[in-house]
PDB file of C-alpha atoms in Angstrom:
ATOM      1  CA  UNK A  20     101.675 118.116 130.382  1.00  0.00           C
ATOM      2  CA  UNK A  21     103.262 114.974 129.157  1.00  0.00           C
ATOM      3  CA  UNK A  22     100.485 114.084 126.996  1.00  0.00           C
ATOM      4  CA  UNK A  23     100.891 117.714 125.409  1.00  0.00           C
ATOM      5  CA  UNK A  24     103.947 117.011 124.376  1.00  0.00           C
ATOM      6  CA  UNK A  25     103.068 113.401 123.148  1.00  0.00           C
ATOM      7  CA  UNK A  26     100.486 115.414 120.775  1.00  0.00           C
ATOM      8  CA  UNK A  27     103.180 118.155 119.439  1.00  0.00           C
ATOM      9  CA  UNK A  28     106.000 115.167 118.908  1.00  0.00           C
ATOM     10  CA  UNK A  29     103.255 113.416 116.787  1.00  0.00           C
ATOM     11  CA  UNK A  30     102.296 116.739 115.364  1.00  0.00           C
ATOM     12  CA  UNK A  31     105.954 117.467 114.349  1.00  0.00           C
ATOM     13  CA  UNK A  32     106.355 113.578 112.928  1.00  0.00           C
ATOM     14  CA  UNK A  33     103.258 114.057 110.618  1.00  0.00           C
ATOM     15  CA  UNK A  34     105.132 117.280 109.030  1.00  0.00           C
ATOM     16  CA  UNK A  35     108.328 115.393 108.432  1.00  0.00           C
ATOM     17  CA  UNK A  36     107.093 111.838 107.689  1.00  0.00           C
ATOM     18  CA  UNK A  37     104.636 114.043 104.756  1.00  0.00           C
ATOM     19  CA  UNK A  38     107.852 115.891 104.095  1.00  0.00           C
ATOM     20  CA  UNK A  39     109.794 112.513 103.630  1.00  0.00           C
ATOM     21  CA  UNK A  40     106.675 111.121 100.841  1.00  0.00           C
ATOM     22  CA  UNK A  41     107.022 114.308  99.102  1.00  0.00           C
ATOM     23  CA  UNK A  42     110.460 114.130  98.503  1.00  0.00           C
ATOM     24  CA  UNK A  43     109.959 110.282  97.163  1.00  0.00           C
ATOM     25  CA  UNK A  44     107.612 111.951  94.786  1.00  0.00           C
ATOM     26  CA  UNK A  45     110.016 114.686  93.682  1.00  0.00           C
ATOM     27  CA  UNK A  46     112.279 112.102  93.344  1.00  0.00           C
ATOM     28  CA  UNK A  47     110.200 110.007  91.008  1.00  0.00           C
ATOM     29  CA  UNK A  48     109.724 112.864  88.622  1.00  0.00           C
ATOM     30  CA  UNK A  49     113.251 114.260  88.365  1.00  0.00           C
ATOM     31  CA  UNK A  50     115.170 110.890  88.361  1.00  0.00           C
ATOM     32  CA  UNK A  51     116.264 109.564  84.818  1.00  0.00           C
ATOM     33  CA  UNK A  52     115.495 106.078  85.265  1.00  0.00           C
ATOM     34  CA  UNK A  53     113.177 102.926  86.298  1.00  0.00           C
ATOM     35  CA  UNK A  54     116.226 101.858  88.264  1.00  0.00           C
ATOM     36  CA  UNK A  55     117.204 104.622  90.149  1.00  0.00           C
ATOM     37  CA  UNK A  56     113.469 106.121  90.300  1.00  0.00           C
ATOM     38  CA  UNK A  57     112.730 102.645  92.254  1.00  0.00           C
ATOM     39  CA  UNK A  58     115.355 103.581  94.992  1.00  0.00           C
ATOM     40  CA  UNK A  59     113.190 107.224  95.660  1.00  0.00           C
ATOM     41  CA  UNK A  60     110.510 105.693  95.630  1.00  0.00           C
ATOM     42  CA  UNK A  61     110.954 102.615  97.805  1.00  0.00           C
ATOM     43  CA  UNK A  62     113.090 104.298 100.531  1.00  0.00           C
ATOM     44  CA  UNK A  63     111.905 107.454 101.411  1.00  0.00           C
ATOM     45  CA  UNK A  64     108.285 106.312 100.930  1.00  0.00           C
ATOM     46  CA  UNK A  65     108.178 103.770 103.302  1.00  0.00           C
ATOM     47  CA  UNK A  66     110.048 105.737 105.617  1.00  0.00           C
ATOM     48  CA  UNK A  67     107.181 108.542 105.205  1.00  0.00           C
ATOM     49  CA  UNK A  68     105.072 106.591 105.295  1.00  0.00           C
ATOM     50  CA  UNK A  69     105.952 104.586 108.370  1.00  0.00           C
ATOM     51  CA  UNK A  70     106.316 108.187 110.286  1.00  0.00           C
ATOM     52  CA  UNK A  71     102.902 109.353 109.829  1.00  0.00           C
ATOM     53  CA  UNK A  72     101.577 105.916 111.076  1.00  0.00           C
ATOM     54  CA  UNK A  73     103.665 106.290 114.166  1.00  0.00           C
ATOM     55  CA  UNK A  74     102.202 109.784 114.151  1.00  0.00           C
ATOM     56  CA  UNK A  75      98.586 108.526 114.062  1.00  0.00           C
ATOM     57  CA  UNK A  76      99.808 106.274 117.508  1.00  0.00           C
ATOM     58  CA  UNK A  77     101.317 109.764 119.202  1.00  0.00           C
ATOM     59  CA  UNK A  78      98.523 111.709 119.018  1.00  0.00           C
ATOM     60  CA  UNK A  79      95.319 109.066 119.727  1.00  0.00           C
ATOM     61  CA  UNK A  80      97.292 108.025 122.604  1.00  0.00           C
ATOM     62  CA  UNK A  81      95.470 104.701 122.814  1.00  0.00           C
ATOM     63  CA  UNK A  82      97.261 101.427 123.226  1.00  0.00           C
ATOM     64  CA  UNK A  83      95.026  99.603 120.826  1.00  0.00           C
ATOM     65  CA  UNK A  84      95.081 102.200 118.051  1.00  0.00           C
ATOM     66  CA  UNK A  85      99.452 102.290 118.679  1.00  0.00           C
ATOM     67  CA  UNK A  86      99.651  98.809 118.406  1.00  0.00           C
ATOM     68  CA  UNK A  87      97.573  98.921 115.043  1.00  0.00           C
ATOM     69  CA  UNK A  88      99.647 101.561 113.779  1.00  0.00           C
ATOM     70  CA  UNK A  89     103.177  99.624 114.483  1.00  0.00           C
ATOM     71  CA  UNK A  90     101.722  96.900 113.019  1.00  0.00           C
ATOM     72  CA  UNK A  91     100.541  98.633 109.476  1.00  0.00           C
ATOM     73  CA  UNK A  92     104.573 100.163 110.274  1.00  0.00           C
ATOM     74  CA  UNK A  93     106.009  96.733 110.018  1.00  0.00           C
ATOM     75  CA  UNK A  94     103.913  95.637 107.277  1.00  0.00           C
ATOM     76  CA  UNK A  95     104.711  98.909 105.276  1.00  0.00           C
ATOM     77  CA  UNK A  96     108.906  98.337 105.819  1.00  0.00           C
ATOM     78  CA  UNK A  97     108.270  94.771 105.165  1.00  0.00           C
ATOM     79  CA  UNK A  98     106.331  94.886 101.818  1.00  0.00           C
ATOM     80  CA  UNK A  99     107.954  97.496  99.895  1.00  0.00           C
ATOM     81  CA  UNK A 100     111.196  96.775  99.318  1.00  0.00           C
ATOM     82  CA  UNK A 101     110.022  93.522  98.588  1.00  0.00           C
ATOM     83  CA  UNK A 102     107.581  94.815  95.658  1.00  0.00           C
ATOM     84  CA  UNK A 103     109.983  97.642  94.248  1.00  0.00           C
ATOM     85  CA  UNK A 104     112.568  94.524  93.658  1.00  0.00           C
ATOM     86  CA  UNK A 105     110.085  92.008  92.111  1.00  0.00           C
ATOM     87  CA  UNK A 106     109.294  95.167  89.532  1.00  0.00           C
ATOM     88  CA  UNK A 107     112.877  95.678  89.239  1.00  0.00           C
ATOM     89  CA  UNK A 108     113.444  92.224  88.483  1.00  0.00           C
ATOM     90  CA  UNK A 109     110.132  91.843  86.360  1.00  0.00           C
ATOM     91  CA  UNK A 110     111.433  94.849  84.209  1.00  0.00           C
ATOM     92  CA  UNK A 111     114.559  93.799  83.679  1.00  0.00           C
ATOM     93  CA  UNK A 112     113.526  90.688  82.363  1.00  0.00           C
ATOM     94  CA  UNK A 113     111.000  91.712  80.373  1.00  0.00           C
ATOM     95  CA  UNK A 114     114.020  93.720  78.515  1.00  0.00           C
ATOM     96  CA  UNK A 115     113.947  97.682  80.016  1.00  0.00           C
ATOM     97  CA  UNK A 116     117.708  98.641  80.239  1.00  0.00           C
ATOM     98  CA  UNK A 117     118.743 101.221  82.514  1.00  0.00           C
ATOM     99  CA  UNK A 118     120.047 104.357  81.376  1.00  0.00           C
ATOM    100  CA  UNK A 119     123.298 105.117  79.087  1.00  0.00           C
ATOM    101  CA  UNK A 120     124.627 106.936  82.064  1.00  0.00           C
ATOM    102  CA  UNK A 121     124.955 103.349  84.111  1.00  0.00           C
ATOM    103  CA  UNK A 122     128.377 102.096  84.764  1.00  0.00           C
ATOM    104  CA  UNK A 123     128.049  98.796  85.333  1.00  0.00           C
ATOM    105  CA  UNK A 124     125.421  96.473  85.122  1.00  0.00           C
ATOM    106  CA  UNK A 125     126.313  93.316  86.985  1.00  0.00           C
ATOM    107  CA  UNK A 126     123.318  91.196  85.578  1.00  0.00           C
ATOM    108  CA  UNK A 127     124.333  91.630  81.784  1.00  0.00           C
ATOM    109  CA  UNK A 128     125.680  88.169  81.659  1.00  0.00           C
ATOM    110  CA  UNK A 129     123.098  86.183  83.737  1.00  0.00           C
ATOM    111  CA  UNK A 130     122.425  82.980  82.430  1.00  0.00           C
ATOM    112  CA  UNK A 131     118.519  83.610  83.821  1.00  0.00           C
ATOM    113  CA  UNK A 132     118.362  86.327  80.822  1.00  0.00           C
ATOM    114  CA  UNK A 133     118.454  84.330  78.084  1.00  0.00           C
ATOM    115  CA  UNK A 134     116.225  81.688  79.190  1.00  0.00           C
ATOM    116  CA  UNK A 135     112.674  81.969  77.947  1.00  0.00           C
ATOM    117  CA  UNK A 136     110.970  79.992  80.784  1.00  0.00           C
ATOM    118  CA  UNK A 137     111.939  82.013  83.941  1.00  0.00           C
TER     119      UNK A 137
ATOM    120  CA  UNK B  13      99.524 127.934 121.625  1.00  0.00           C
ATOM    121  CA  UNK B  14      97.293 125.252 122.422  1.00  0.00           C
ATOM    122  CA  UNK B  15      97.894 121.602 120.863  1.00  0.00           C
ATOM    123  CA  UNK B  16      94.543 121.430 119.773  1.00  0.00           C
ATOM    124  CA  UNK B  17      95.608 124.682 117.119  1.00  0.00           C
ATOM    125  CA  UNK B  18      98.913 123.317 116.655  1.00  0.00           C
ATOM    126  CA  UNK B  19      97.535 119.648 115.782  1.00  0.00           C
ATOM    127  CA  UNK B  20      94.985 121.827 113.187  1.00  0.00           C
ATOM    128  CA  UNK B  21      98.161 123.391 111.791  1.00  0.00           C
ATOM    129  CA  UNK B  22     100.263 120.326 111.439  1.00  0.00           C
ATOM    130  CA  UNK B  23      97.476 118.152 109.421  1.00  0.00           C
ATOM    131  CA  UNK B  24      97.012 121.136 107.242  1.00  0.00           C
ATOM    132  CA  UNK B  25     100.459 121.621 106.106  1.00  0.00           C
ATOM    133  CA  UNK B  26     100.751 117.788 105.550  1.00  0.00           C
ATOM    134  CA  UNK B  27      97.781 117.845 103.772  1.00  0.00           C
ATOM    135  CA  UNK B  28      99.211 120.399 101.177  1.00  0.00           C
ATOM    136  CA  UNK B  29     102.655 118.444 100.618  1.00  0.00           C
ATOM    137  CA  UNK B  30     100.494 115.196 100.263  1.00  0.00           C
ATOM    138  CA  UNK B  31      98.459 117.235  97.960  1.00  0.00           C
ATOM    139  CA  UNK B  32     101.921 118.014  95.690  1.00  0.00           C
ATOM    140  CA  UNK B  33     103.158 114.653  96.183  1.00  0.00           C
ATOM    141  CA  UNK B  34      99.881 112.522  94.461  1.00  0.00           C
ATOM    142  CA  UNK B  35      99.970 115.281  91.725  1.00  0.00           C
ATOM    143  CA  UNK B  36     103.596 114.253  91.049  1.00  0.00           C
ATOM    144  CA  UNK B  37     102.783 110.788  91.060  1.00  0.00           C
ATOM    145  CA  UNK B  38      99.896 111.206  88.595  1.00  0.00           C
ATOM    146  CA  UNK B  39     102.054 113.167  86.395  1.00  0.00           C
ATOM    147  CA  UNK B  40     104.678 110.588  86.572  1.00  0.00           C
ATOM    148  CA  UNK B  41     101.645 107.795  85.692  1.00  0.00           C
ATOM    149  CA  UNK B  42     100.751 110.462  82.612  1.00  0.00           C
ATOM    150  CA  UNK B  43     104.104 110.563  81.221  1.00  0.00           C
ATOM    151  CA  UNK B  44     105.799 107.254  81.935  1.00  0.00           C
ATOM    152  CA  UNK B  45     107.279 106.273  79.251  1.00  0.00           C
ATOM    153  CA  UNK B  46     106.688 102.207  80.514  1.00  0.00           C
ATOM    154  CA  UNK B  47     104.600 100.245  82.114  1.00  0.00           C
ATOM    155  CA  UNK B  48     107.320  99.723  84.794  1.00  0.00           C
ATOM    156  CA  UNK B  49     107.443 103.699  85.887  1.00  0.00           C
ATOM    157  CA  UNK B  50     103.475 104.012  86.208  1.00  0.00           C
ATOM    158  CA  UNK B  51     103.110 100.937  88.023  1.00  0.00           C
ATOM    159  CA  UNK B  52     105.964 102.412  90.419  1.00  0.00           C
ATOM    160  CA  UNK B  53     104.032 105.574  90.584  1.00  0.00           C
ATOM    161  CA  UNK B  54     100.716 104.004  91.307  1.00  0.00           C
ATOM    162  CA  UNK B  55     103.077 102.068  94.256  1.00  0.00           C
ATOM    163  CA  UNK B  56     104.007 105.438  95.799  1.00  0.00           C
ATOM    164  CA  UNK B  57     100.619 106.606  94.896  1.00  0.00           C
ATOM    165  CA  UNK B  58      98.856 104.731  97.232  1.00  0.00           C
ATOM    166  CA  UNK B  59     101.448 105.333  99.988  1.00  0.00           C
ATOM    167  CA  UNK B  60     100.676 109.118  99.298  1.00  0.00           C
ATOM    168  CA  UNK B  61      97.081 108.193  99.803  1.00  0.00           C
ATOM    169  CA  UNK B  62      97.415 105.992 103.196  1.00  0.00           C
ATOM    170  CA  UNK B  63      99.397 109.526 104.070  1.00  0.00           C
ATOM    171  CA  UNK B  64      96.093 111.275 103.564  1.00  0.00           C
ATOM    172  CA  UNK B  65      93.915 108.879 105.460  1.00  0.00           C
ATOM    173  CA  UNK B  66      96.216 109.463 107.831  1.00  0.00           C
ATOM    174  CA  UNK B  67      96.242 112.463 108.538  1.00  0.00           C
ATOM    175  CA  UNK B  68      92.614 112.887 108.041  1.00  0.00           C
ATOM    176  CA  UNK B  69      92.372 110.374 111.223  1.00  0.00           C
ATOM    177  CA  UNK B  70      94.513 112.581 113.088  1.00  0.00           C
ATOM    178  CA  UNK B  71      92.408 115.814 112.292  1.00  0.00           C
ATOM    179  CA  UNK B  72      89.262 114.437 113.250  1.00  0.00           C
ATOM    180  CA  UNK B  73      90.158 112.509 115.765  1.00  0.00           C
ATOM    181  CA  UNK B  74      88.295 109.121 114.324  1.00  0.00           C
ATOM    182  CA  UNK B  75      90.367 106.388 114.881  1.00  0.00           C
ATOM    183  CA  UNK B  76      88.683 103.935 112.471  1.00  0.00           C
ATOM    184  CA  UNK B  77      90.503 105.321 109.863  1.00  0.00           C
ATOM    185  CA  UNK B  78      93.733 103.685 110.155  1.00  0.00           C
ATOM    186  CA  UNK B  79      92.078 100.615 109.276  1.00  0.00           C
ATOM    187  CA  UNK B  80      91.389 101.781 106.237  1.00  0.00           C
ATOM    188  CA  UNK B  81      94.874 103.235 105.781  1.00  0.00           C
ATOM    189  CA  UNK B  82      96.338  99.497 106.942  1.00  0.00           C
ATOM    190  CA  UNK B  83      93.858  98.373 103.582  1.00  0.00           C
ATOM    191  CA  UNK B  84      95.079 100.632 101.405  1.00  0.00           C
ATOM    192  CA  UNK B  85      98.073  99.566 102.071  1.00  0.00           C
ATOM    193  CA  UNK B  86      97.942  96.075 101.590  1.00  0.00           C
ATOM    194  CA  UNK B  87      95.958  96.625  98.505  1.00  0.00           C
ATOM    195  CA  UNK B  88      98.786  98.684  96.629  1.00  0.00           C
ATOM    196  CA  UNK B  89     101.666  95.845  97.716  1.00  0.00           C
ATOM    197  CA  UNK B  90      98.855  93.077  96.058  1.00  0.00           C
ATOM    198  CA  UNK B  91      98.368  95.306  93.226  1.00  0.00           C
ATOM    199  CA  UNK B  92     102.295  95.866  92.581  1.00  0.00           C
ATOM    200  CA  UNK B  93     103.062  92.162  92.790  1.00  0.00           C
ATOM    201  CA  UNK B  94     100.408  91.376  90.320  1.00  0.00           C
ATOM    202  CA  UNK B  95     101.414  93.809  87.540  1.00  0.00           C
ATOM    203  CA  UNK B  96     104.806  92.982  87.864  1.00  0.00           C
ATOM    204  CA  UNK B  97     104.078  89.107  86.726  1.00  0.00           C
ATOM    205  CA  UNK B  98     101.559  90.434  84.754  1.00  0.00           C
ATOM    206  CA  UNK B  99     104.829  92.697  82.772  1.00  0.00           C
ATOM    207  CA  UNK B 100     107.033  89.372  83.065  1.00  0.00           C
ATOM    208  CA  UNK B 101     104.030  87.430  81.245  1.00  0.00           C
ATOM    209  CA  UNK B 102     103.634  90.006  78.533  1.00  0.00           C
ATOM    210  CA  UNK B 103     107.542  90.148  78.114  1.00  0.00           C
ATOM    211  CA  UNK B 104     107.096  86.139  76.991  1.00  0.00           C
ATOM    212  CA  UNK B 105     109.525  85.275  79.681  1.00  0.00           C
ATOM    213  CA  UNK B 106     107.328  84.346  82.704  1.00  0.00           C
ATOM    214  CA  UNK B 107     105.188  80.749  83.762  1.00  0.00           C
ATOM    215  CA  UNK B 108     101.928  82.524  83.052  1.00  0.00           C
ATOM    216  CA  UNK B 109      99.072  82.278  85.550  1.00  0.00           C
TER     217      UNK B 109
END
């Protein structure tokens, strides 16, 4: 009985974490810019994609296999935030400015934007 | 309703929305107007795809394939960093390699 219900709680996880990584991708089409399409992305698709790992560990019901899969969890919510704001940073850099609808821009002034060797 | 038919059900709906969500991504990689928005697509592409070995290992029931899922993974975070000094170096503004 209790593993039954182990198996439909990872069941209903794997619906909303796929849920969650379609919306990111939704979000990465309709969005109007780098800077704001970097938030959709990086949010709700490690969130997604942390859910369907967990998932994975509800229904195998093995203690190996659920430690591998909070494992690749932690690695997932580690990593991307951490690569969406090196390509923010990279971009903005390199000289993409965000869109006309921005209010403020608190890096406009940054004495790291007008050097050429950083 | 048995879990075994419910489990079916489950991975097959997810499968369909992860189905929509890589061909948003690789319409996003299509029509990015920068380098910056398809290398962000191709970083939520590869989540989409871990997604799909996912849930492939739950349909099956073969549990080597989050292993692969945990590569994938680590390969699209690599692959992210990478292009984004490689978009800092073409910019003229980063240390180069």
């Amino acid at each position: 009985m209790l593993s039954d219900l182990t198996i439909l709680a990872g069941g209903v996880l794997l619906i909303v974490g796929s849920f969650f990584v379609l919306a990111a991708a939704i979000g990465v089409i309709r969005l109007p810019d780098l800077y704001t399409r970097m938030h959709a992305a990086s949010k709700a698709g490690a969130v997604g994609g942390g859910l369907i790992l967990i998932a994975v560990a509800l229904v195998e019901q093995d203690v190996a296999i659920a430690m591998r899969a909070i494992l690749g969890f932690i690695f997932l919510l580690l990593t991307t935030p951490l690569a969406a704001h090196l390509l923010a940073r990279s971009s903005y850099f390199a000289g993409y400015k965000p869109c006309t609808r921005t209010v403020v821009d608190d890096m406009s002034g940054s004495p790291e934007q007008n050097s050429a060797n950083k | 309703m048995t879990p075994a038919t419910f489990i079916d059900w489950a991975s097959l709906i997810a499968l369909v929305m992860l189905t929509l969500a890589l061909l948003l991504s690789l319409t996003r990689i299509v029509i990015g107007p920068s380098t910056s928005d398809r290398v962000l697509a191709l970083d939520l592409l590869t989540i989409v795809v871990m997604g799909f070995v996912c849930a492939i290992a739950i349909r099956t029931g073969l549990s080597l394939y989050l292993d692969i899922a945990i590569a994938v993974a680590l390969l699209g975070f690599l692959a992210t960093i990478a292009l984004a000094r490689y978009i800092l170096f073409q910019a003229g503004k980063g240390r180069g390699p």
